[in-house]
mmCIF file of C-alpha atoms in Angstrom:
data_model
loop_
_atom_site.group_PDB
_atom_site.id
_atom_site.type_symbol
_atom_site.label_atom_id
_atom_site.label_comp_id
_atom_site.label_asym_id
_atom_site.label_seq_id
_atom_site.Cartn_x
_atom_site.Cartn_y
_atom_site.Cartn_z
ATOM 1 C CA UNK M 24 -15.702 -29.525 93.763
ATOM 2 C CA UNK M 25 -15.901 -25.920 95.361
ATOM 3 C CA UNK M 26 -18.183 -23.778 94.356
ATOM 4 C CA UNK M 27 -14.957 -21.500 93.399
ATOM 5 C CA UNK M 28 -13.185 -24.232 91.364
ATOM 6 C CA UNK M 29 -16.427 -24.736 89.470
ATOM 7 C CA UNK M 30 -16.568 -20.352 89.042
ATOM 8 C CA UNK M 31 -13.686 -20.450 87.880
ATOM 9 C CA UNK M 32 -13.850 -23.550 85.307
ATOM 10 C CA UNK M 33 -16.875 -21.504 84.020
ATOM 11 C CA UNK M 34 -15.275 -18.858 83.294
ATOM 12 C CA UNK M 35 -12.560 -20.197 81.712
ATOM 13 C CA UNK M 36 -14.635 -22.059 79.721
ATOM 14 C CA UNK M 37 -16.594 -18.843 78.601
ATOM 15 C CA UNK M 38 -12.964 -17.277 78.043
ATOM 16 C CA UNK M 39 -12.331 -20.431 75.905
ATOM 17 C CA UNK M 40 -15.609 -20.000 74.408
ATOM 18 C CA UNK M 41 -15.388 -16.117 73.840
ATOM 19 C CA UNK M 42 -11.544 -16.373 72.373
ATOM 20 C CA UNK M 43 -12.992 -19.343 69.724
ATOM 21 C CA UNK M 44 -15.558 -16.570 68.612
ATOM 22 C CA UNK M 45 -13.231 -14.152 68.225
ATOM 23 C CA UNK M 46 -10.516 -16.139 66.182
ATOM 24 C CA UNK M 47 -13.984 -17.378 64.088
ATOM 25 C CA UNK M 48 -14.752 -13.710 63.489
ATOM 26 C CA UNK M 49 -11.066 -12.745 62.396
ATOM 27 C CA UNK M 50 -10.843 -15.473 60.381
ATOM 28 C CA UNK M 51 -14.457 -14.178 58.903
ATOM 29 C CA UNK M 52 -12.847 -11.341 58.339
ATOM 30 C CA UNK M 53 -9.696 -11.713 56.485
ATOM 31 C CA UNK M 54 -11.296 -14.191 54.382
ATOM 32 C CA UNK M 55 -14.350 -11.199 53.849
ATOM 33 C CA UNK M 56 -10.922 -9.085 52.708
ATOM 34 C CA UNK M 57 -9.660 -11.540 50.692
ATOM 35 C CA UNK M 58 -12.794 -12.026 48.209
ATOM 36 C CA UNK M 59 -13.141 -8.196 48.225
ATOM 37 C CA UNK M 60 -9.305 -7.504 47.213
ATOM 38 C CA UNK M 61 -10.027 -10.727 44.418
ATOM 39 C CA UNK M 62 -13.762 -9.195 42.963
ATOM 40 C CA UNK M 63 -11.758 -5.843 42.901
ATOM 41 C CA UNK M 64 -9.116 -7.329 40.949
ATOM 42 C CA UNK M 65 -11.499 -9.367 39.005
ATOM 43 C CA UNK M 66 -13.193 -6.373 38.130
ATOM 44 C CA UNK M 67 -10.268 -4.182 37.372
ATOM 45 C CA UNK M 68 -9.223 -7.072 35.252
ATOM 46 C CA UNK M 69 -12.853 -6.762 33.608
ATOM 47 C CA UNK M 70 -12.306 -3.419 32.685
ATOM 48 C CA UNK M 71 -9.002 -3.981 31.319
ATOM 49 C CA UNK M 72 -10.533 -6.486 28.613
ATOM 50 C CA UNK M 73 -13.303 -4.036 28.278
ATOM 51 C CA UNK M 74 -10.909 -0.917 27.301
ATOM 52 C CA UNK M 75 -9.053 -2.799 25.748
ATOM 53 C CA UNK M 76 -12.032 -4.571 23.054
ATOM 54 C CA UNK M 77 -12.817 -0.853 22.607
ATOM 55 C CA UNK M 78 -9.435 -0.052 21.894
ATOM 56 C CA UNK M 79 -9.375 -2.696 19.445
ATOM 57 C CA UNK M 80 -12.896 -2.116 18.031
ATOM 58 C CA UNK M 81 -12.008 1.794 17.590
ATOM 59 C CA UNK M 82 -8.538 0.882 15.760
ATOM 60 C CA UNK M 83 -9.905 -1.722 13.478
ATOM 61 C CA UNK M 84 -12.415 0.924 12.779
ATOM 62 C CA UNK M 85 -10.067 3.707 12.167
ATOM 63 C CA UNK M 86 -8.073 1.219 9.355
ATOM 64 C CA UNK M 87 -11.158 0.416 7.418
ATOM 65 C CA UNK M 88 -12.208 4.239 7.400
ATOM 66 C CA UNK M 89 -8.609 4.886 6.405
ATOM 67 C CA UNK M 90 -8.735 2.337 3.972
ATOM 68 C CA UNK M 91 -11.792 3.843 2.518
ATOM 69 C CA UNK M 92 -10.219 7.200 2.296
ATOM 70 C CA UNK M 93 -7.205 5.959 0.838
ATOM 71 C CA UNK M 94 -9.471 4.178 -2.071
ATOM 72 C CA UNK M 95 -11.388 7.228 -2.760
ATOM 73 C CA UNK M 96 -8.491 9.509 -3.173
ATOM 74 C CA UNK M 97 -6.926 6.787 -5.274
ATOM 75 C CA UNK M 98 -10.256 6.964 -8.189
ATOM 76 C CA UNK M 99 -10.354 10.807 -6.946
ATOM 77 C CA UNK M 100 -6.549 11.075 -8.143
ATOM 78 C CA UNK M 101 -7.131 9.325 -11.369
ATOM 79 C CA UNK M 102 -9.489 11.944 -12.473
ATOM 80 C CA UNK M 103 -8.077 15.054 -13.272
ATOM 81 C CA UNK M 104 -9.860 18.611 -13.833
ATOM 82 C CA UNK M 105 -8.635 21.433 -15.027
ATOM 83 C CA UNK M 106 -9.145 23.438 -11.324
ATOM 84 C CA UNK M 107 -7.369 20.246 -9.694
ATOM 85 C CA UNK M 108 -4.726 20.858 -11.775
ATOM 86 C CA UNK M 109 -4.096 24.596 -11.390
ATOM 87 C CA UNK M 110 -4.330 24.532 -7.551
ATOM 88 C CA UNK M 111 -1.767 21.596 -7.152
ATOM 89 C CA UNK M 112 0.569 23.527 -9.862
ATOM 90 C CA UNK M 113 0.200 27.311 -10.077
ATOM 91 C CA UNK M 114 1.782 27.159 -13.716
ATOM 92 C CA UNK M 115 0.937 24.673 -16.528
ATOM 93 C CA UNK M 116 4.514 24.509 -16.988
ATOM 94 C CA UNK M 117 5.364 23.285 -13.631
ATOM 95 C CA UNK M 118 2.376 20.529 -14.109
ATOM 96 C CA UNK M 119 3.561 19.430 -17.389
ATOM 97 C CA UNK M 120 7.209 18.658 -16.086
ATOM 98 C CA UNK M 121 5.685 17.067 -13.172
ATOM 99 C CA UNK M 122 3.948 14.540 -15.359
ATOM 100 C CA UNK M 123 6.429 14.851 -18.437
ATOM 101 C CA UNK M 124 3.793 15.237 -20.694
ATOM 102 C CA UNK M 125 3.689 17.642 -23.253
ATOM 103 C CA UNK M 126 0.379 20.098 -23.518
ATOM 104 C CA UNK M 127 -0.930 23.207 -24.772
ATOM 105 C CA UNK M 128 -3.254 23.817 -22.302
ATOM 106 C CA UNK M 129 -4.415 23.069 -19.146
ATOM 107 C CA UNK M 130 -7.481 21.160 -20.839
ATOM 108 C CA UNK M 131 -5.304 19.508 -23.040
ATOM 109 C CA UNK M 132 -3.207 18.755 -19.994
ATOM 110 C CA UNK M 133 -6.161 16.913 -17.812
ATOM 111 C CA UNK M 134 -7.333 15.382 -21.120
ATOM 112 C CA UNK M 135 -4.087 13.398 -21.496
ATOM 113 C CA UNK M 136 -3.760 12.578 -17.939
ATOM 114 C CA UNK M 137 -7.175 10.981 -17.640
ATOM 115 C CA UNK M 138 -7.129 9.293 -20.909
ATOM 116 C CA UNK M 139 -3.457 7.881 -19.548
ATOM 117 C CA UNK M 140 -5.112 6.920 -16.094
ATOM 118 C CA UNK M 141 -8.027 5.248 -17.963
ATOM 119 C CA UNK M 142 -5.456 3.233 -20.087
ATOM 120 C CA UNK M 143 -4.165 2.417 -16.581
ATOM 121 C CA UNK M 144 -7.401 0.722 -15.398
ATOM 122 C CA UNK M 145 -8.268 -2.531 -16.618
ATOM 123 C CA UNK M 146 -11.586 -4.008 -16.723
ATOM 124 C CA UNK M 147 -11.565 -6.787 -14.148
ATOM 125 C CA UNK M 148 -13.434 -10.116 -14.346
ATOM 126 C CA UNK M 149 -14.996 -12.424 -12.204
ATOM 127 C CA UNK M 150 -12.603 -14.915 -11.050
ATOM 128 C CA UNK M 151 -12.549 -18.151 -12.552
ATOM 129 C CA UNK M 152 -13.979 -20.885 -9.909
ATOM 130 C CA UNK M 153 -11.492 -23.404 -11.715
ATOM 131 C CA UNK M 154 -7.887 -21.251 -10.713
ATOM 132 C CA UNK M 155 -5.852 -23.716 -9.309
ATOM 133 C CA UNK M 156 -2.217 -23.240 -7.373
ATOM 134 C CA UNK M 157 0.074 -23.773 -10.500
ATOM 135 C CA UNK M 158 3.409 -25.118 -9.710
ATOM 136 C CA UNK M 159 5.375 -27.519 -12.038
ATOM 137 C CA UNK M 160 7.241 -29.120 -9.404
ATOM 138 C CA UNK M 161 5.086 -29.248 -6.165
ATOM 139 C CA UNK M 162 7.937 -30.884 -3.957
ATOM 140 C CA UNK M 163 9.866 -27.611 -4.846
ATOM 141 C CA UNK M 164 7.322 -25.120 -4.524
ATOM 142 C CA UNK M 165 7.997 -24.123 -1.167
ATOM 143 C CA UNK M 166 11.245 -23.187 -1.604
ATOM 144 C CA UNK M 167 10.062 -21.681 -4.881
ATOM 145 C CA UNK M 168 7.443 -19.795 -3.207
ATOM 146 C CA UNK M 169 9.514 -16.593 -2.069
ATOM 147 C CA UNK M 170 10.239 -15.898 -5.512
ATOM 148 C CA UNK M 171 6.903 -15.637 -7.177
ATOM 149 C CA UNK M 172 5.590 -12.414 -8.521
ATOM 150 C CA UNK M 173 2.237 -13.591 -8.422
ATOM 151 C CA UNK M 174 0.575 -17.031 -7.271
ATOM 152 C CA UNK M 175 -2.933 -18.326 -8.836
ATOM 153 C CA UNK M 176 -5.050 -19.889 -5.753
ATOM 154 C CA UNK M 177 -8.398 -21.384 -6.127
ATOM 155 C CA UNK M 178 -11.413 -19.546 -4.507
ATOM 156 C CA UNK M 179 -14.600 -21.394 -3.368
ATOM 157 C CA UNK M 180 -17.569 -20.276 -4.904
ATOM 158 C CA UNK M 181 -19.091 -18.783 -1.763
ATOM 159 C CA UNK M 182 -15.711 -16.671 -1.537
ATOM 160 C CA UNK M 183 -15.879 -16.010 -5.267
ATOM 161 C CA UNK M 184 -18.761 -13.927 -4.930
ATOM 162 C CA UNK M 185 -17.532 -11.897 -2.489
ATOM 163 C CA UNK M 186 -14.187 -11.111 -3.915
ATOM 164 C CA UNK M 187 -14.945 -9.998 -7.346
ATOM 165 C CA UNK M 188 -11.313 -9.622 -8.254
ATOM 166 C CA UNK M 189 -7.520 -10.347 -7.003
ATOM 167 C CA UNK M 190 -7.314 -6.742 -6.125
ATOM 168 C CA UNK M 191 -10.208 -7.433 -3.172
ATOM 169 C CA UNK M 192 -8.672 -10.287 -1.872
ATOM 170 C CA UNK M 193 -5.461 -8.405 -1.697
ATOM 171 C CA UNK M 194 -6.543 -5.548 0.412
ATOM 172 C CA UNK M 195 -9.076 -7.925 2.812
ATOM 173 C CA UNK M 196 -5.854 -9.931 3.521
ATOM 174 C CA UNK M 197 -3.307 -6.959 4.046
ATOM 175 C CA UNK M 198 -6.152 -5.921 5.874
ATOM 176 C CA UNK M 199 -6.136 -8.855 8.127
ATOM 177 C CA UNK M 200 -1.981 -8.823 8.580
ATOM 178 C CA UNK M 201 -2.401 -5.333 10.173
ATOM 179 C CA UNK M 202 -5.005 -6.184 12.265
ATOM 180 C CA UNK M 203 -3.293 -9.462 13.527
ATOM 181 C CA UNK M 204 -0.139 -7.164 13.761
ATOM 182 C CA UNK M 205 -1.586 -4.547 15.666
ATOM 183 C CA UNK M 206 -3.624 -7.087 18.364
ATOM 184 C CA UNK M 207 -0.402 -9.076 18.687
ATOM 185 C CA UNK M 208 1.581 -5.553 19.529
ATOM 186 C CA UNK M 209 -1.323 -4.542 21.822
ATOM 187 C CA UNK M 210 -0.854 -8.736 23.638
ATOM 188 C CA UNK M 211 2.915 -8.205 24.444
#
């Protein structure tokens, strides 16, 4: 072989050689891009969970502190005064038709009203840990189900103690509807 021939077989070997570098570093490179675009949307994605948790935190939140508000004004509007009274009516005449009850006075007035709202109020008891689900014919009750006013379920003692009365259980579950509604609104 010629000392050219073998030049020249160098050198294309080093171009061989050089272009194989090249093609390693490109493909380096793109694959480089390619985890950077995925931990960018892997991130992004992060957030997304993140805002949204908060959103969900900050609304759950909001419904208790609502739900507290809503409970105080409801013992707050079973008391009446006699000021209460005169600023939500200006006249006793106008409060008296509101409430169709008939009063002399405005003291008279708030005395009625709270001894009616106190009437209202029943003393609750503990639940009973024996309160079974009544139903006379259990292959019906299903179907029967929609049309109950009320149903009698049996609480475990550990859930007993927490729930002092129907009324409690009542709100924790509405409770938990709205906050199962709401999350599945936010999901779709």
């Amino acid at each position: 072989m010629s000392k050219k021939s073998a030049s020249t077989t160098g050198t294309q070997r080093q171009a061989k050689l050089g272009d194989q570098i090249r093609n390693i570093a490109n493909r380096l490179k793109q694959e480089t891009e390619v985890q950077i675009k995925a931990t960018s949307r892997i991130l992004g994605a992060a957030a997304q969970i993140s805002e949204n948790h908060e959103r969900l935190i900050n609304e759950v939140v909001d419904m208790v502190e609502e739900d507290l508000n809503q409970q105080t004004q409801m013992y707050q509007k079973d008391i009446y005064t006699v000021d209460i009274l005169k600023q939500q009516f200006q006249t006793l005449r106008k409060a008296k038709d509101h409430f169709q009850i008939k009063a002399t006075s405005w003291e008279s007035l708030a005395n009625k009203l709270n001894d009616s709202s106190s009437q209202k109020i029943t003393p609750k008891t503990k639940p009973q840990l024996d309160q079974v689900l009544e139903s006379n014919d259990m292959g019906n009750f299903e179907d029967d189900c929609k049309n109950l006013e009320g149903l009698t379920v049996h609480l475990e003692a550990d859930v007993a103690e927490i729930f002092p009365n129907s009324q409690a259980v009542n709100e924790a579950l509405r409770f938990l509807i709205r906050v199962t509604k709401k999350n599945s609104y936010l999901n779709s």
